[in-house]
XYZ file of C-alpha atoms in Angstrom:
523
model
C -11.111 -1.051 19.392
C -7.663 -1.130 17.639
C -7.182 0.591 14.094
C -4.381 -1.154 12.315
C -4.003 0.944 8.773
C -2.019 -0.179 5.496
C -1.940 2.403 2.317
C -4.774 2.655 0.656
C -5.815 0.576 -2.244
C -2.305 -1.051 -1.876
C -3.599 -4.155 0.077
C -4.285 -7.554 -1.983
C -7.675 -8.493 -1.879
C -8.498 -11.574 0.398
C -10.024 -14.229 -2.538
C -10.765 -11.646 -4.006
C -12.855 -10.252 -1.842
C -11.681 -8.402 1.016
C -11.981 -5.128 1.386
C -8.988 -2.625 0.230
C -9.068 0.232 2.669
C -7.498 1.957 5.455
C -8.866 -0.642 8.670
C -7.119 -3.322 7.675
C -8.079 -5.057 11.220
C -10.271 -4.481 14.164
C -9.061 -6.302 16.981
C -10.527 -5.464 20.957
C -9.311 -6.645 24.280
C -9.304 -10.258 23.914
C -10.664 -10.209 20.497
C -11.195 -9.436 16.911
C -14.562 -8.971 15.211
C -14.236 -9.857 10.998
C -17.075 -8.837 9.490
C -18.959 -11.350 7.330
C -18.483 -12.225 4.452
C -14.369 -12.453 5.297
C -14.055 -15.818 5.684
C -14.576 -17.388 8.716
C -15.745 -20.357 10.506
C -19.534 -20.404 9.692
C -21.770 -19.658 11.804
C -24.357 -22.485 13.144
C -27.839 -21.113 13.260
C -30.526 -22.418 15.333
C -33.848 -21.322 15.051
C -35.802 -19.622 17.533
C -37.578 -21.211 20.272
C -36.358 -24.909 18.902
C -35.616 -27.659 21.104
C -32.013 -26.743 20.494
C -32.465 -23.711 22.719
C -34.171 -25.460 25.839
C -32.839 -27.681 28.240
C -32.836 -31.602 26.934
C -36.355 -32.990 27.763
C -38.624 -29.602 27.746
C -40.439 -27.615 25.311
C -39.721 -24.354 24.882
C -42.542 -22.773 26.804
C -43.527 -20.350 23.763
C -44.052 -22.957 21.900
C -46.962 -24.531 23.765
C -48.359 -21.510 24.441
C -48.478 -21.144 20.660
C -50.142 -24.560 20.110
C -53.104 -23.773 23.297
C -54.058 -20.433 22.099
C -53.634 -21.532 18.670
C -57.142 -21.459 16.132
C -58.858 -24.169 14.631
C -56.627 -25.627 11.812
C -57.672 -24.540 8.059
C -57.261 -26.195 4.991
C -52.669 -25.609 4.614
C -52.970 -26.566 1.255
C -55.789 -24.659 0.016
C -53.840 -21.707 1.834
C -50.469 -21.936 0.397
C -52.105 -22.020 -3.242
C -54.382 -19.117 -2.882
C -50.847 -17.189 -0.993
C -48.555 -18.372 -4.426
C -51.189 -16.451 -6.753
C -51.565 -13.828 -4.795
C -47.754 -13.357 -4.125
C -45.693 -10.781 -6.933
C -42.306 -12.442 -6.804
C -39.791 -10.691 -5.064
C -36.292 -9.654 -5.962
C -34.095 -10.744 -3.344
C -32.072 -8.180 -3.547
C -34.729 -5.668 -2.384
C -35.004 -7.502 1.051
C -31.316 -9.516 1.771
C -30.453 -9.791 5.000
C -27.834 -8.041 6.642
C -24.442 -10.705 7.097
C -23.836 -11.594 10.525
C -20.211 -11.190 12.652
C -17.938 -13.764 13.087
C -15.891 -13.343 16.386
C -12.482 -14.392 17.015
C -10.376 -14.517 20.158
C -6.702 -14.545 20.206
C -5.652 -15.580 23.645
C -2.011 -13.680 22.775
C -3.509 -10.262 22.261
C -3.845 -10.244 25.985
C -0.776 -8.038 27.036
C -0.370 -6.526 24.188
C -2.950 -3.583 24.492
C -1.333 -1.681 27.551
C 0.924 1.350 25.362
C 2.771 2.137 28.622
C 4.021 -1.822 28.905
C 6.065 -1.043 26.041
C 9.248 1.397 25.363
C 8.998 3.870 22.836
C 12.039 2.522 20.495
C 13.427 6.089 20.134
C 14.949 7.298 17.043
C 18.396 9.099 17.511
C 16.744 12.230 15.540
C 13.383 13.137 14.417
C 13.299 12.523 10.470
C 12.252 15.585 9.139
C 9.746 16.365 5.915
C 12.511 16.959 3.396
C 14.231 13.402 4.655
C 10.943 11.837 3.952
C 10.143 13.665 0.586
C 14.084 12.823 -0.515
C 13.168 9.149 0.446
C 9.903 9.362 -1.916
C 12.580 11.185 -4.413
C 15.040 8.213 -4.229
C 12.056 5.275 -4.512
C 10.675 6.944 -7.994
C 13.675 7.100 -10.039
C 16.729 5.083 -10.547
C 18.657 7.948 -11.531
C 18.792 9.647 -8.409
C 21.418 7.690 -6.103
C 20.068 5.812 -3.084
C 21.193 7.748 0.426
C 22.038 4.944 3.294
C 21.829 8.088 5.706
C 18.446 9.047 4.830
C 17.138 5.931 4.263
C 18.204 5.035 7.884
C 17.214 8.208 9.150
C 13.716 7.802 7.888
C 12.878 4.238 8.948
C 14.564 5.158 12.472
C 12.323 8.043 12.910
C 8.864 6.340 11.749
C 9.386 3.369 13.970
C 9.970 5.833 16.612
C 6.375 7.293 15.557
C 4.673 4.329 15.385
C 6.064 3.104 18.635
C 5.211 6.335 20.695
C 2.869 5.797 23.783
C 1.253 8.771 23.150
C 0.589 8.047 18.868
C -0.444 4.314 20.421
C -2.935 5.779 22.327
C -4.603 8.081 20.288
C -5.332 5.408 18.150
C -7.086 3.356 21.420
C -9.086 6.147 21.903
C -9.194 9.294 19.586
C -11.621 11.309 20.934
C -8.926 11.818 24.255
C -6.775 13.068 22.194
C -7.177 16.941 21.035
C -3.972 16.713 18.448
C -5.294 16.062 14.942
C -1.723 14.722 13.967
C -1.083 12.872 16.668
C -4.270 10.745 16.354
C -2.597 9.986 12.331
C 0.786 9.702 13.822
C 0.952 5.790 13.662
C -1.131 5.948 9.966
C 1.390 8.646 8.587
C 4.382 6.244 9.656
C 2.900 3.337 7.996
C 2.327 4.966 4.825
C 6.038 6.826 4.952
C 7.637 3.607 4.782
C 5.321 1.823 2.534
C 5.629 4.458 -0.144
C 8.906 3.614 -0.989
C 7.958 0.169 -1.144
C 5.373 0.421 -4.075
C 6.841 3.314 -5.828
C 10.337 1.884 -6.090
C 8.543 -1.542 -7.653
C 6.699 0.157 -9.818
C 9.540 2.202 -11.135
C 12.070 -1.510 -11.425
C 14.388 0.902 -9.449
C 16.202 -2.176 -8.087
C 19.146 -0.401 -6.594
C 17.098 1.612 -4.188
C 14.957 -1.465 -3.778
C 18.414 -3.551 -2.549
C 19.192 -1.197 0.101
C 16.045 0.178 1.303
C 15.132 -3.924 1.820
C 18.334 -4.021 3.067
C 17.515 -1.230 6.259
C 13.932 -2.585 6.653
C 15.111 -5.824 7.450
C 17.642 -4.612 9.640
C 15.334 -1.901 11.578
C 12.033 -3.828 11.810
C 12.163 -7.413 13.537
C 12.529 -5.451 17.033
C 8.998 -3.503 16.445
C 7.356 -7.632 16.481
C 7.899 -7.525 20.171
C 6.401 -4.431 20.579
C 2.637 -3.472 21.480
C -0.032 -4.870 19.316
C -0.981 -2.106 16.815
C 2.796 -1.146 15.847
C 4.089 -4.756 15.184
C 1.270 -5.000 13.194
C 2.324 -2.250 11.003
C 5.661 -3.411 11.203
C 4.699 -6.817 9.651
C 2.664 -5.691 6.726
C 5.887 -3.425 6.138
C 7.699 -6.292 5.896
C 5.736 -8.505 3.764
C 4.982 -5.817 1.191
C 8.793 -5.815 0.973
C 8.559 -8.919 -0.546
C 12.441 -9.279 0.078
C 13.610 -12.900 -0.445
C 16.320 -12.277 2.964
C 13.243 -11.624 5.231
C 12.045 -14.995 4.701
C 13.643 -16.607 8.048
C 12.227 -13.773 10.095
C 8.993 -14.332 8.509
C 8.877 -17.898 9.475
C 10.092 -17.436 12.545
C 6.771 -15.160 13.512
C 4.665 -17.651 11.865
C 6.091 -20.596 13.693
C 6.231 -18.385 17.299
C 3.601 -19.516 19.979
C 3.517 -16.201 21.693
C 2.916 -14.393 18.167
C -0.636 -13.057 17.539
C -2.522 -14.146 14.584
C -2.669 -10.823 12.903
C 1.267 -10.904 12.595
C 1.116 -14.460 11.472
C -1.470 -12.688 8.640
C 1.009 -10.723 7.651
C 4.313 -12.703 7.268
C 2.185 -15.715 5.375
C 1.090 -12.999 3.342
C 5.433 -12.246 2.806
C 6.030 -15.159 2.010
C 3.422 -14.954 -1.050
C 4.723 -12.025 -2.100
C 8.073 -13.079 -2.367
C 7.601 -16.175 -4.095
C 5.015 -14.152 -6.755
C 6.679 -10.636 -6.812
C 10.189 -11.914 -7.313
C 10.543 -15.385 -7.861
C 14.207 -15.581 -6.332
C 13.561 -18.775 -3.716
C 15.900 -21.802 -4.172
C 13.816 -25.082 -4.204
C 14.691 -26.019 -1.122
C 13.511 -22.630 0.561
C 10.518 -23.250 -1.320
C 10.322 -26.738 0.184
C 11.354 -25.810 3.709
C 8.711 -23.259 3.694
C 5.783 -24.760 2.550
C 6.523 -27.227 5.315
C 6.843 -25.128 7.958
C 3.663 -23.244 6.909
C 1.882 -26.599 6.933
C 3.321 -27.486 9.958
C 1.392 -24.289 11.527
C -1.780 -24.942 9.604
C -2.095 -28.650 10.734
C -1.979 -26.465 14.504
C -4.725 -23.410 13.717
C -7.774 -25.052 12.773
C -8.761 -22.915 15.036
C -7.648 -19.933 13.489
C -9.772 -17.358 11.861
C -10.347 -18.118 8.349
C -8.096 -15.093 7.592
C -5.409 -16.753 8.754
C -6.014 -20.050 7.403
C -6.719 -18.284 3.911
C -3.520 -16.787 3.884
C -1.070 -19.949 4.940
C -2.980 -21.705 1.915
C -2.299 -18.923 -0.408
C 1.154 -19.456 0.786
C 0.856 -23.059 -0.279
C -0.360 -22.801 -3.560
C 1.894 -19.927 -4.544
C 5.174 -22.160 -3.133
C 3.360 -25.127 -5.041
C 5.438 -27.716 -2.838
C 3.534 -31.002 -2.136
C 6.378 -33.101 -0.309
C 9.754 -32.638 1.040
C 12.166 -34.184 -1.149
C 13.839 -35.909 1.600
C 10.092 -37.692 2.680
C 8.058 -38.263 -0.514
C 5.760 -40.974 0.789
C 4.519 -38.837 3.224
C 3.663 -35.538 1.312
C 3.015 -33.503 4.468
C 2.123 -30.240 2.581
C -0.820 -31.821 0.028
C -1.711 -33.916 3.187
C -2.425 -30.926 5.616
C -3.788 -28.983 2.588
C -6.585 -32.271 2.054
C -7.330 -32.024 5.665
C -8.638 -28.449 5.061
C -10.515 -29.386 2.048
C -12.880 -32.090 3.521
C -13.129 -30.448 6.551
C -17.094 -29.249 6.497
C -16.642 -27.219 9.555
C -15.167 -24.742 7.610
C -15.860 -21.703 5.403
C -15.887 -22.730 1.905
C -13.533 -20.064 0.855
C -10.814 -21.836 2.755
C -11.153 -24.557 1.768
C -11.564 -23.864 -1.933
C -8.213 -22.281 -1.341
C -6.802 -25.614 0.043
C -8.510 -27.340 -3.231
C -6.736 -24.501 -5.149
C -3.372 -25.347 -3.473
C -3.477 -28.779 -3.657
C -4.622 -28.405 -7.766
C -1.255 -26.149 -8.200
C 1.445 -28.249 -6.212
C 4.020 -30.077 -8.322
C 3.311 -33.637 -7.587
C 5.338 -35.962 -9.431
C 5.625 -39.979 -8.889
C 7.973 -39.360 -5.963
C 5.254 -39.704 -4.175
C 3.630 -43.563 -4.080
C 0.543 -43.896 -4.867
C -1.113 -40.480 -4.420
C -4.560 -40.096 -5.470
C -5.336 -37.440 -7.795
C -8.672 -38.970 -8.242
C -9.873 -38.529 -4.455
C -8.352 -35.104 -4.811
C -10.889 -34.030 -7.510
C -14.131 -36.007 -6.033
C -13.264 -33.947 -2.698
C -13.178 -30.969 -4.789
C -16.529 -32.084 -6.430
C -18.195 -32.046 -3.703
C -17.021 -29.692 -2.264
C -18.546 -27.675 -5.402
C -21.451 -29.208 -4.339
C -21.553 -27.976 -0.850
C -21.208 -24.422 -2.122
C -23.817 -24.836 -4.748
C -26.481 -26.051 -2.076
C -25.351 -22.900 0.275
C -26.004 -20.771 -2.967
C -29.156 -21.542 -3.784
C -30.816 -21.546 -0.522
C -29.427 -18.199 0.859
C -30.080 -16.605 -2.596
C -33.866 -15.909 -1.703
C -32.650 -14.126 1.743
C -28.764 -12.991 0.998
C -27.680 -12.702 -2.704
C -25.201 -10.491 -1.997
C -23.313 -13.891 -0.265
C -25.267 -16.355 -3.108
C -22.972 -14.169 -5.077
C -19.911 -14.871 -3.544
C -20.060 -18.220 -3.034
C -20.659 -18.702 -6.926
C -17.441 -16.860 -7.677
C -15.620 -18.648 -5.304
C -17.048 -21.773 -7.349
C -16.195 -20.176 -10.708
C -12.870 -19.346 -9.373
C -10.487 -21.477 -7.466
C -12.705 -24.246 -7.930
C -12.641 -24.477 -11.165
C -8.829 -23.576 -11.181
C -7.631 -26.328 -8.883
C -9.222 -28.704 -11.940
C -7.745 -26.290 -14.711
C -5.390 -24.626 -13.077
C -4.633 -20.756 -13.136
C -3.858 -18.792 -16.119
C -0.137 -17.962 -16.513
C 1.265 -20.386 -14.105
C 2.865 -23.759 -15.835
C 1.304 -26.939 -15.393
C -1.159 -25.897 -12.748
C -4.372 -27.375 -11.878
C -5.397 -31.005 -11.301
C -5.834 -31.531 -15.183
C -2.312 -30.223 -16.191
C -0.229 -32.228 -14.270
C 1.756 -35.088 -15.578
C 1.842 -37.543 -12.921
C -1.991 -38.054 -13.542
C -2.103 -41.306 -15.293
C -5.819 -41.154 -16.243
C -7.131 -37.397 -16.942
C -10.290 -39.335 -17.645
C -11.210 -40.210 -13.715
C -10.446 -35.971 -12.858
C -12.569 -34.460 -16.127
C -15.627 -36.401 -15.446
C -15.886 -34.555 -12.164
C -15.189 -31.573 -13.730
C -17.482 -32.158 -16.849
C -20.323 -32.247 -14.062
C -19.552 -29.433 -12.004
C -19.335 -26.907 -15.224
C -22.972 -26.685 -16.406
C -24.591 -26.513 -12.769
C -21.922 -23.293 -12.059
C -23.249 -22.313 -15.044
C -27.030 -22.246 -13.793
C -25.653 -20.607 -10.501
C -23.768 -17.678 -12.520
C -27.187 -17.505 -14.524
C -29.382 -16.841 -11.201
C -26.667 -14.276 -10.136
C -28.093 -10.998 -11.631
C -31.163 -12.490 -13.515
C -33.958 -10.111 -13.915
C -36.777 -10.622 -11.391
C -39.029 -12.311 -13.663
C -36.529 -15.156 -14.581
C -35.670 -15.808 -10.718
C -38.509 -18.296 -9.922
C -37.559 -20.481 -12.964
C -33.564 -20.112 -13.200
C -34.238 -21.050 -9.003
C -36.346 -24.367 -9.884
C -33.760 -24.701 -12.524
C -30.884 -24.654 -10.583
C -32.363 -26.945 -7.696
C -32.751 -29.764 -10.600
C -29.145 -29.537 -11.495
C -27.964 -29.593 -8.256
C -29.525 -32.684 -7.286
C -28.866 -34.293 -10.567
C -25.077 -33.508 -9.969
C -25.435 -34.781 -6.387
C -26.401 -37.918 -7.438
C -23.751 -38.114 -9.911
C -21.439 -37.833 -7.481
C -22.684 -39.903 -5.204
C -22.813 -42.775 -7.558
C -19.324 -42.395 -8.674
C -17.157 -42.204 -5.470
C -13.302 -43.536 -6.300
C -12.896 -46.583 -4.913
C -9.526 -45.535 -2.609
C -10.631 -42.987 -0.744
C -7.318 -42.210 1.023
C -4.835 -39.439 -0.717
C -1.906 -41.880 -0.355
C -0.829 -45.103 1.809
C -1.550 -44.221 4.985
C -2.647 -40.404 4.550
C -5.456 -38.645 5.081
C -8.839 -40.191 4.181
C -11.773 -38.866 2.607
C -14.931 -39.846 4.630
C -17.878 -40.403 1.871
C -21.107 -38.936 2.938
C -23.574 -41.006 4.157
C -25.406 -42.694 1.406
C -22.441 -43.122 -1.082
C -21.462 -46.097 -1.900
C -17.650 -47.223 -2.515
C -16.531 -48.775 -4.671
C -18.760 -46.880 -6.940
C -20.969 -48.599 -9.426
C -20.082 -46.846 -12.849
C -22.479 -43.763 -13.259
C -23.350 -41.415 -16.160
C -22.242 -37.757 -15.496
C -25.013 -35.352 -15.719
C -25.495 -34.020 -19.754
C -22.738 -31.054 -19.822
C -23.181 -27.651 -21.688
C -21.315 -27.257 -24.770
C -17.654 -28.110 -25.232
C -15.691 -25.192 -23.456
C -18.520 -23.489 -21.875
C -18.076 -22.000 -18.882
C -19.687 -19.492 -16.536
C-alpha cells in the first residue's frame, strides 16, 4: 500500500466532500482502492442467490432447496399487517450500512513501485534546518528579501528526500524500517515545500511568490518521471503553486499516455487553481485548455470518478464551451453533455459536468445549441439522484445525505449558477432566448429537493411520513418530466444526443409542472 501525503487541512475538498487529511491516496500494485462515498463508478449489486449469479438456464441450487423444505404458505397479507403494528419505526441512522469500495486499476502504475528502478535525484548539499526555517521566514513576510540561494538550496535538498530509495521505501513498508524519521522523510519534504506555498499566499507576499514559482517550476518536472509516490508529491506541489507558467507542463502530464491517473489528479487540479487563485490566463490559454482537458475526458470514461471530477472542475472553472476557431462544433460543452447523460456514472460527476456545462460562456457563435436539452438532462438527472436518495435512506443515510447536497448544490447551480461568478448558470446566460423552457424544469426540481433536505435529519417520528411524502413528489416530478421532453433532443446540429427514457414521448405534449413551494424557496 502506497501513502501519498499533502499538508494537512490544506487540500480542497472533492465536491465538497472528500476527505482533508494526510492519505491523500492509497494506491497498491496494480491498483488503487477509493473508499466510498468518493466518487466512483457505482457499483452494480446483484442479490444473492439470483439468477444473475448462476449459469444461464439453472436455478441457483439454494434456492430450490428453499422452496422443498419450505412450510405450508400462510396468509402474506394478514402477516405483513400484524408485522407493521408491531414494528417501532426505526431510525436509519441507528442501523446504516457500512459503504462499499470501489476499485480502480491503473495499468501505468505497473513499473512504478520498484524504489531501486529509480535514481535518487541527489541534491548538491543537504538543506539544513535553518535553510528551511529562513525559507518559512521569507514566505511570511514581504519585508524580508527573497534568497535565490536558499530557495534553490531548499527545493534541491527536499526533492533529494523525497526521491531517496531508502525514504521511498519506508513508506512501502514502515514497519522494516527502525528510523522514525526516515519513515516521515518523504511527508516532511512534502510539507517543506508546500509551506511556502500557502504561507506566502496568505501573506500577498508576491515577490517571494514570483521566484519561489519561479524555482519550483524549474526543479520539479524531472521528479514526474520518477517512482510513483514522489511524482505524486511533486504534482500536488505543483498545482498548489497555482503558477500561471506551469500550465504547459501541466497539460503536458494530463495529455501523456504513460502518465498515471493520480498525476493527471493533480495537474487538472493546477489548472483550477490557477484559473481561480489568480485569474492571469489569456482567453486563448483558457480556450486551448479546456480543449485539451476535454480532449482527455472524451478518452477516460474509464477513469476513476476522481479523475473525471477533477477535469470537469477544470471545465467549469475555465468556463470555455467552444474554440473560437470551431464554434459549430463546441467540443468542450459536447464532451461535458456526454458525461451528464451518461447513467453509468456516479452522480457526482456528472452533476459536475451539469455544473460545467451551466457555467460555460456560450454565446450565439455557436448554431443552434440547445440550452433547453441542457436543462431537461439536468432534470433528470435530479431525478435520478432523488430516486437513489430515497431508497438508500432506510439502509445508508449517511450517502441519502450526500446525494441530496449534491442535488442542492451543483444541481441547482448549473440552473442558477454559482454565487460570485458573472453570468453563471443556465438561467443567467444571455444567449438563452426563452428562460421560460429552462425555469420550468427548475420550478419542478425545487420543491421535491426540498422534501429530500426535509427527510435529511428529521426526527424519527416524522421519517415514515416525510418518506411517503417524498415518494409522491418524486413520482409527480417524474411524470412531469416525462411529459415535457424538448422536442430536439440533440445539444446542437450534429452533436451529442440525449436518449429519452423509455416511455417519454417527444415531441412533448404540453404538461403542467408539479405545484412549486413558495417563490424563492429553496432547500
Amino acid at each position: 500500500m502506497i501513502k501519498v501525503f499533502t499538508a494537512v487541512g490544506r487540500v480542497a475538498p472533492l465536491g465538497e466532500g472528500v476527505r482533508f487529511g494526510l492519505i491523500a491516496l492509497l494506491a497498491g500494485a496494480w491498483m488503487a482502492i477509493v473508499p466510498a462515498p468518493v466518487p466512483a463508478q457505482e457499483p452494480t449489486a446483484k442479490k444473492a442467490g439470483s439468477t444473475a449469479d448462476a449459469p444461464k438456464g439453472e436455478t441457483p441450487p439454494a434456492k430450490d432447496a428453499a422452496k422443498a423444505d419450505a412450510p405450508p404458505a400462510k396468509d402474506a397479507s394478514k402477516d405483513a399487517a400484524d408485522d407493521d403494528d408491531a414494528k417501532p419505526v426505526v431510525d436509519p441512522f441507528a442501523s446504516h450500512k457500512a459503504a462499499a469500495l470501489d476499485i480502480y486499476k491503473d495499468p501505468n502504475v505497473d513499473g512504478l513501485l520498484d524504489p531501486k528502478k529509480f535514481p535518487e535525484i541527489r541534491a548538491p548539499k543537504a538543506a539544513t534546518d535553518e535553510q528551511i526555517a529562513q525559507l518559512k521566514q521569507m514566505a511570511a513576510s514581504p519585508l524580508v528579501a527573497p534568497d535565490a540561494n536558499t530557495i534553490t538550496d531548499v527545493v534541491n535538498g527536499m526533492i533529494g528526500q523525497m526521491t531517496n530509495t531508502r525514504n521511498i521505501q519506508a513508506v512501502l513498508d514502515p514497519t522494516a524500517e527502525k528510523n522514525l524519521k526516515t519513515v516521515q522523510a518523504v511527508q516532511a519534504a512534502t510539507q517543506n515545500l508546500l509551506e511556502p506555498v500557502f504561507t506566502s499566499r496568505s501573506a500577498k507576499n508576491a515577490a517571494f511568490q514570483t521566484r519561489y514559482n519561479q524555482i519550483l517550476l524549474q526543479k520539479l518536472p524531472p521528479v514526474f518521471k520518477h517512482h510513483l509516490i514522489p511524482r505524486i508529491q511533486a504534482m500536488i506541489i505543483l498545482a498548489q503553486s497555482a503558477n500561471p507558467d506551469a500550465l504547459k507542463v501541466l497539460l503536458d502530464e494530463i495529455k501523456s499516455p504513460t502518465q498515471t491517473v493520480w498525476v493527471k489528479l493533480w495537474a487538472f487540479r493546477g489548472i483550477t487553481n490557477i484559473k481561480l487563485l489568480t485569474n492571469r490566463l489569456s482567453a486563448s490559454q483558457e480556450a486551448d485548455a479546456a480543449k485539451a482537458i476535454a480532449e482527455q475526458l472524451g478518452k477516460g470514461k474509464a477513469w476513476p470518478a476522481w479523475v473525471q471530477y477533477r477535469a470537469l472542475e477544470s471545465l467549469t472553472a475555465l468556463r470555455q464551451g467552444f474554440l473560437p476557431t470551431s464554434p459549430r462544433t463546441a467540443d468542450m460543452a459536447a464532451v461535458a453533455f456526454q458525461y451528464l447523460i451518461d447513467d453509468a456514472l456516479r452522480p457526482e460527476v456528472r452533476s459536475q459536468a451539469a455544473l460545467a456545462l451551466g457555467s460555460m460562456q456560450i454565446t450565439s457563435a455557436v448554431p443552434k445549441y440547445n440550452f433547453e436539452i441542457v436543462a431537461y438532462a439536468t432534470a433528470q438527472l435530479g431525478a435520478s439522484i432523488l430516486d437513489k436518495m430515497v431508497n438508500s435512506f432506510s439502509e445508508n443515510p449517511i450517502r441519502a445525505q450526500q446525494l441530496t447536497t449534491v442535488l442542492v448544490g451543483p444541481v441547482f447551480q448549473a440552473f442558477e449558477g454559482q454565487a460570485g461568478v458573472r453570468d453563471s448558470g443556465l438561467l443567467n446566460n444571455s444567449a438563452v432566448t426563452n428562460k421560460a423552457d429552462i425555469q420550468k424544469y427548475f420550478d419542478a426540481l425545487k420543491p421535491v429537493a426540498k422534501a429530500a433536505s426535509a427527510l435529511i435529519g428529521a426526527p424519527t417520528g416524522q421519517i415514515a411520513a416525510l418518506t411517503t411524502d417524498l415518494k409522491a413528489k418524486v413520482a409527480a416530478y417524474k411524470a412531469f418530466l416525462a411529459k415535457s421532453t424538448p422536442a430536439e433532443l440533440s445539444l446542437f446540429p450534429n452533436g451529442p444526443t440525449y436518449a429519452a427514457p423509455a416511455g417519454e414521448a417527444a415531441p412533448p405534449q404540453a404538461a403542467a409542472a408539479p405545484k412549486p413551494g413558495p417563490a424563492g424557496a429553496r432547500p
